[in-house]
Amino acid sequence: MKRLSIKELQKYQYPNLIAEIIESGYSICTVGDHMELGRYLPEDSPEVWDKLTGKTELLANEAIALSNLFGAKPKYLFSHELAMIDEKPYAYWRWLESNKRKEREHIKYQMRQKINMALEEKPYLLELVNKVVSMSEAEVLSAMEAMQKGGAA
């Protein structure tokens, strides 16, 4: 789900709930599963969306399940007022560290993918990588510095 403006969030019956879904990155499938609406739901499941947006009644067991999923008190999660801190939804701050960690992990994943592709395309790099992994951190840093200066390690 894409980020929404404060005005857009405030249009929902439960703006904090929607903000939590957005910031957590949980799919509607996951949310619906926790609400016990079914395990394999489509992302555009009308049943789930109608409950999340207040178009149909949210049952007590569903509300409790959502509170548990997000680790949030029902009073906050189902408030009609968007909780804000420093002009950002409270949910943004609750999930900030987790989202930063996920971003760092994603960057590392992309780097590993790039390295794997390069190793497939250029097998001669395997020998270099094999030597580098046996080096200490200081030796690697020294070699990188030498390469940046244009010299050989």
PDB file of C-alpha atoms in Angstrom:
ATOM      1  CA  MET A   1       0.000   0.000   0.000  1.00  0.00           C
ATOM      2  CA  LYS A   2       1.424   3.387  -0.957  1.00  0.00           C
ATOM      3  CA  ARG A   3       2.023   6.189   1.485  1.00  0.00           C
ATOM      4  CA  LEU A   4      -0.919   8.535   1.900  1.00  0.00           C
ATOM      5  CA  SER A   5      -0.943  12.205   2.790  1.00  0.00           C
ATOM      6  CA  ILE A   6      -2.212  13.285   6.201  1.00  0.00           C
ATOM      7  CA  LYS A   7      -5.402  14.564   4.541  1.00  0.00           C
ATOM      8  CA  GLU A   8      -5.943  11.216   2.793  1.00  0.00           C
ATOM      9  CA  LEU A   9      -5.372   9.264   6.017  1.00  0.00           C
ATOM     10  CA  GLN A  10      -7.805  11.473   7.928  1.00  0.00           C
ATOM     11  CA  LYS A  11     -10.597  10.511   5.521  1.00  0.00           C
ATOM     12  CA  TYR A  12     -10.610   6.932   6.833  1.00  0.00           C
ATOM     13  CA  GLN A  13     -12.784   5.908   9.764  1.00  0.00           C
ATOM     14  CA  TYR A  14      -9.712   4.363  11.440  1.00  0.00           C
ATOM     15  CA  PRO A  15      -6.799   6.478  10.178  1.00  0.00           C
ATOM     16  CA  ASN A  16      -4.288   5.018  12.644  1.00  0.00           C
ATOM     17  CA  LEU A  17      -5.131   1.500  11.503  1.00  0.00           C
ATOM     18  CA  ILE A  18      -4.540   2.439   7.867  1.00  0.00           C
ATOM     19  CA  ALA A  19      -1.298   4.229   8.819  1.00  0.00           C
ATOM     20  CA  GLU A  20      -0.130   1.102  10.682  1.00  0.00           C
ATOM     21  CA  ILE A  21      -0.845  -1.081   7.648  1.00  0.00           C
ATOM     22  CA  ILE A  22       1.098   1.281   5.395  1.00  0.00           C
ATOM     23  CA  GLU A  23       4.092   1.706   7.700  1.00  0.00           C
ATOM     24  CA  SER A  24       4.315  -1.945   8.723  1.00  0.00           C
ATOM     25  CA  GLY A  25       4.394  -3.129   5.154  1.00  0.00           C
ATOM     26  CA  TYR A  26       1.990  -5.947   6.001  1.00  0.00           C
ATOM     27  CA  SER A  27       0.021  -7.150   3.022  1.00  0.00           C
ATOM     28  CA  ILE A  28      -3.752  -7.199   3.039  1.00  0.00           C
ATOM     29  CA  CYS A  29      -3.406 -10.991   2.864  1.00  0.00           C
ATOM     30  CA  THR A  30      -1.520 -10.953   6.182  1.00  0.00           C
ATOM     31  CA  VAL A  31      -3.988  -8.556   7.762  1.00  0.00           C
ATOM     32  CA  GLY A  32      -6.959 -10.633   6.578  1.00  0.00           C
ATOM     33  CA  ASP A  33      -5.317 -13.831   7.789  1.00  0.00           C
ATOM     34  CA  HIS A  34      -4.836 -12.352  11.278  1.00  0.00           C
ATOM     35  CA  MET A  35      -8.472 -11.249  11.258  1.00  0.00           C
ATOM     36  CA  GLU A  36      -9.314 -14.896  10.448  1.00  0.00           C
ATOM     37  CA  LEU A  37     -10.997 -13.915   7.181  1.00  0.00           C
ATOM     38  CA  GLY A  38      -8.999 -16.438   5.208  1.00  0.00           C
ATOM     39  CA  ARG A  39      -5.406 -17.320   4.535  1.00  0.00           C
ATOM     40  CA  TYR A  40      -5.126 -16.777   0.778  1.00  0.00           C
ATOM     41  CA  LEU A  41      -6.968 -13.553   0.088  1.00  0.00           C
ATOM     42  CA  PRO A  42      -6.308 -11.256  -2.860  1.00  0.00           C
ATOM     43  CA  GLU A  43      -4.709  -7.873  -2.113  1.00  0.00           C
ATOM     44  CA  ASP A  44      -7.914  -6.173  -3.216  1.00  0.00           C
ATOM     45  CA  SER A  45     -10.214  -8.369  -1.082  1.00  0.00           C
ATOM     46  CA  PRO A  46     -13.440  -6.338  -0.680  1.00  0.00           C
ATOM     47  CA  GLU A  47     -14.274  -8.151   2.566  1.00  0.00           C
ATOM     48  CA  VAL A  48     -11.006  -7.105   4.217  1.00  0.00           C
ATOM     49  CA  TRP A  49     -11.009  -3.568   2.803  1.00  0.00           C
ATOM     50  CA  ASP A  50     -14.633  -2.975   3.813  1.00  0.00           C
ATOM     51  CA  LYS A  51     -13.801  -3.887   7.400  1.00  0.00           C
ATOM     52  CA  LEU A  52     -10.580  -1.866   7.484  1.00  0.00           C
ATOM     53  CA  THR A  53     -12.262   1.210   6.044  1.00  0.00           C
ATOM     54  CA  GLY A  54     -15.329   0.941   8.279  1.00  0.00           C
ATOM     55  CA  LYS A  55     -17.819   0.152   5.498  1.00  0.00           C
ATOM     56  CA  THR A  56     -18.778  -3.069   7.268  1.00  0.00           C
ATOM     57  CA  GLU A  57     -18.704  -3.846  10.952  1.00  0.00           C
ATOM     58  CA  LEU A  58     -15.418  -4.899  12.475  1.00  0.00           C
ATOM     59  CA  LEU A  59     -16.089  -7.721  14.942  1.00  0.00           C
ATOM     60  CA  ALA A  60     -14.504  -7.722  18.403  1.00  0.00           C
ATOM     61  CA  ASN A  61     -12.304 -10.744  17.669  1.00  0.00           C
ATOM     62  CA  GLU A  62     -11.080  -9.061  14.464  1.00  0.00           C
ATOM     63  CA  ALA A  63     -10.270  -5.834  16.316  1.00  0.00           C
ATOM     64  CA  ILE A  64      -8.365  -7.765  18.995  1.00  0.00           C
ATOM     65  CA  ALA A  65      -6.457  -9.688  16.320  1.00  0.00           C
ATOM     66  CA  LEU A  66      -5.449  -6.404  14.648  1.00  0.00           C
ATOM     67  CA  SER A  67      -4.357  -4.932  17.992  1.00  0.00           C
ATOM     68  CA  ASN A  68      -2.191  -7.996  18.551  1.00  0.00           C
ATOM     69  CA  LEU A  69      -0.779  -7.923  15.020  1.00  0.00           C
ATOM     70  CA  PHE A  70       0.321  -4.301  15.364  1.00  0.00           C
ATOM     71  CA  GLY A  71       1.155  -4.467  19.059  1.00  0.00           C
ATOM     72  CA  ALA A  72      -1.077  -1.449  19.618  1.00  0.00           C
ATOM     73  CA  LYS A  73      -3.888  -0.612  22.006  1.00  0.00           C
ATOM     74  CA  PRO A  74      -7.387  -0.655  20.483  1.00  0.00           C
ATOM     75  CA  LYS A  75      -8.023   2.905  21.736  1.00  0.00           C
ATOM     76  CA  TYR A  76      -5.218   4.158  19.485  1.00  0.00           C
ATOM     77  CA  LEU A  77      -5.747   1.790  16.562  1.00  0.00           C
ATOM     78  CA  PHE A  78      -9.497   2.434  16.202  1.00  0.00           C
ATOM     79  CA  SER A  79      -9.524   6.111  17.070  1.00  0.00           C
ATOM     80  CA  HIS A  80     -11.227   8.367  14.551  1.00  0.00           C
ATOM     81  CA  GLU A  81      -8.417  10.901  15.068  1.00  0.00           C
ATOM     82  CA  LEU A  82      -5.033  10.414  13.426  1.00  0.00           C
ATOM     83  CA  ALA A  83      -2.302  10.349  16.091  1.00  0.00           C
ATOM     84  CA  MET A  84       0.525  12.670  15.058  1.00  0.00           C
ATOM     85  CA  ILE A  85       4.043  13.484  16.253  1.00  0.00           C
ATOM     86  CA  ASP A  86       6.065  16.228  14.575  1.00  0.00           C
ATOM     87  CA  GLU A  87       3.667  16.425  11.613  1.00  0.00           C
ATOM     88  CA  LYS A  88       3.947  12.691  10.873  1.00  0.00           C
ATOM     89  CA  PRO A  89       1.569   9.880  11.786  1.00  0.00           C
ATOM     90  CA  TYR A  90       2.502   8.134  15.028  1.00  0.00           C
ATOM     91  CA  ALA A  91       2.685   4.873  13.029  1.00  0.00           C
ATOM     92  CA  TYR A  92       5.556   6.341  11.009  1.00  0.00           C
ATOM     93  CA  TRP A  93       7.658   6.704  14.172  1.00  0.00           C
ATOM     94  CA  ARG A  94       6.604   3.296  15.537  1.00  0.00           C
ATOM     95  CA  TRP A  95       7.880   1.542  12.392  1.00  0.00           C
ATOM     96  CA  LEU A  96      10.819   3.833  11.540  1.00  0.00           C
ATOM     97  CA  GLU A  97      13.617   1.639  12.926  1.00  0.00           C
ATOM     98  CA  SER A  98      12.125  -1.505  11.432  1.00  0.00           C
ATOM     99  CA  ASN A  99      11.749   0.172   8.030  1.00  0.00           C
ATOM    100  CA  LYS A 100      15.316   1.488   8.138  1.00  0.00           C
ATOM    101  CA  ARG A 101      16.571  -2.018   8.950  1.00  0.00           C
ATOM    102  CA  LYS A 102      14.524  -3.472   6.077  1.00  0.00           C
ATOM    103  CA  GLU A 103      15.974  -0.852   3.711  1.00  0.00           C
ATOM    104  CA  ARG A 104      19.544  -1.674   4.799  1.00  0.00           C
ATOM    105  CA  GLU A 105      18.824  -5.396   4.325  1.00  0.00           C
ATOM    106  CA  HIS A 106      17.371  -4.703   0.886  1.00  0.00           C
ATOM    107  CA  ILE A 107      20.457  -2.741  -0.152  1.00  0.00           C
ATOM    108  CA  LYS A 108      22.684  -5.619   1.010  1.00  0.00           C
ATOM    109  CA  TYR A 109      20.512  -8.076  -0.888  1.00  0.00           C
ATOM    110  CA  GLN A 110      20.809  -5.998  -4.058  1.00  0.00           C
ATOM    111  CA  MET A 111      24.583  -5.829  -3.624  1.00  0.00           C
ATOM    112  CA  ARG A 112      24.774  -9.627  -3.227  1.00  0.00           C
ATOM    113  CA  GLN A 113      22.663 -10.078  -6.345  1.00  0.00           C
ATOM    114  CA  LYS A 114      24.955  -7.752  -8.294  1.00  0.00           C
ATOM    115  CA  ILE A 115      28.027  -9.652  -7.064  1.00  0.00           C
ATOM    116  CA  ASN A 116      26.478 -13.022  -7.925  1.00  0.00           C
ATOM    117  CA  MET A 117      25.627 -11.832 -11.428  1.00  0.00           C
ATOM    118  CA  ALA A 118      29.153 -10.489 -11.910  1.00  0.00           C
ATOM    119  CA  LEU A 119      30.642 -13.787 -10.721  1.00  0.00           C
ATOM    120  CA  GLU A 120      28.475 -15.652 -13.222  1.00  0.00           C
ATOM    121  CA  GLU A 121      29.502 -13.338 -16.060  1.00  0.00           C
ATOM    122  CA  LYS A 122      33.174 -13.031 -15.059  1.00  0.00           C
ATOM    123  CA  PRO A 123      34.427 -16.315 -13.559  1.00  0.00           C
ATOM    124  CA  TYR A 124      37.973 -14.911 -13.194  1.00  0.00           C
ATOM    125  CA  LEU A 125      36.626 -12.801 -10.289  1.00  0.00           C
ATOM    126  CA  LEU A 126      36.133 -15.955  -8.224  1.00  0.00           C
ATOM    127  CA  GLU A 127      39.887 -16.213  -7.629  1.00  0.00           C
ATOM    128  CA  LEU A 128      40.029 -12.592  -6.465  1.00  0.00           C
ATOM    129  CA  VAL A 129      37.015 -13.021  -4.165  1.00  0.00           C
ATOM    130  CA  ASN A 130      38.522 -16.219  -2.773  1.00  0.00           C
ATOM    131  CA  LYS A 131      41.694 -14.309  -1.841  1.00  0.00           C
ATOM    132  CA  VAL A 132      39.772 -11.341  -0.415  1.00  0.00           C
ATOM    133  CA  VAL A 133      37.659 -13.450   1.945  1.00  0.00           C
ATOM    134  CA  SER A 134      40.818 -14.816   3.584  1.00  0.00           C
ATOM    135  CA  MET A 135      42.148 -11.315   4.281  1.00  0.00           C
ATOM    136  CA  SER A 136      41.734  -9.358   7.506  1.00  0.00           C
ATOM    137  CA  GLU A 137      39.617  -6.216   7.533  1.00  0.00           C
ATOM    138  CA  ALA A 138      42.755  -4.065   7.694  1.00  0.00           C
ATOM    139  CA  GLU A 139      44.240  -5.841   4.664  1.00  0.00           C
ATOM    140  CA  VAL A 140      41.017  -5.397   2.691  1.00  0.00           C
ATOM    141  CA  LEU A 141      40.828  -1.702   3.583  1.00  0.00           C
ATOM    142  CA  SER A 142      44.473  -1.243   2.583  1.00  0.00           C
ATOM    143  CA  ALA A 143      43.886  -3.025  -0.739  1.00  0.00           C
ATOM    144  CA  MET A 144      40.791  -0.920  -1.435  1.00  0.00           C
ATOM    145  CA  GLU A 145      42.742   2.241  -0.692  1.00  0.00           C
ATOM    146  CA  ALA A 146      45.492   1.155  -3.049  1.00  0.00           C
ATOM    147  CA  MET A 147      42.958   0.392  -5.800  1.00  0.00           C
ATOM    148  CA  GLN A 148      41.346   3.802  -5.379  1.00  0.00           C
ATOM    149  CA  LYS A 149      44.754   5.464  -5.801  1.00  0.00           C
ATOM    150  CA  GLY A 150      45.247   3.464  -8.940  1.00  0.00           C
ATOM    151  CA  GLY A 151      47.969   1.181  -7.600  1.00  0.00           C
ATOM    152  CA  ALA A 152      47.933  -2.583  -7.270  1.00  0.00           C
ATOM    153  CA  ALA A 153      47.285  -4.266  -3.941  1.00  0.00           C
TER     154      ALA A 153
END
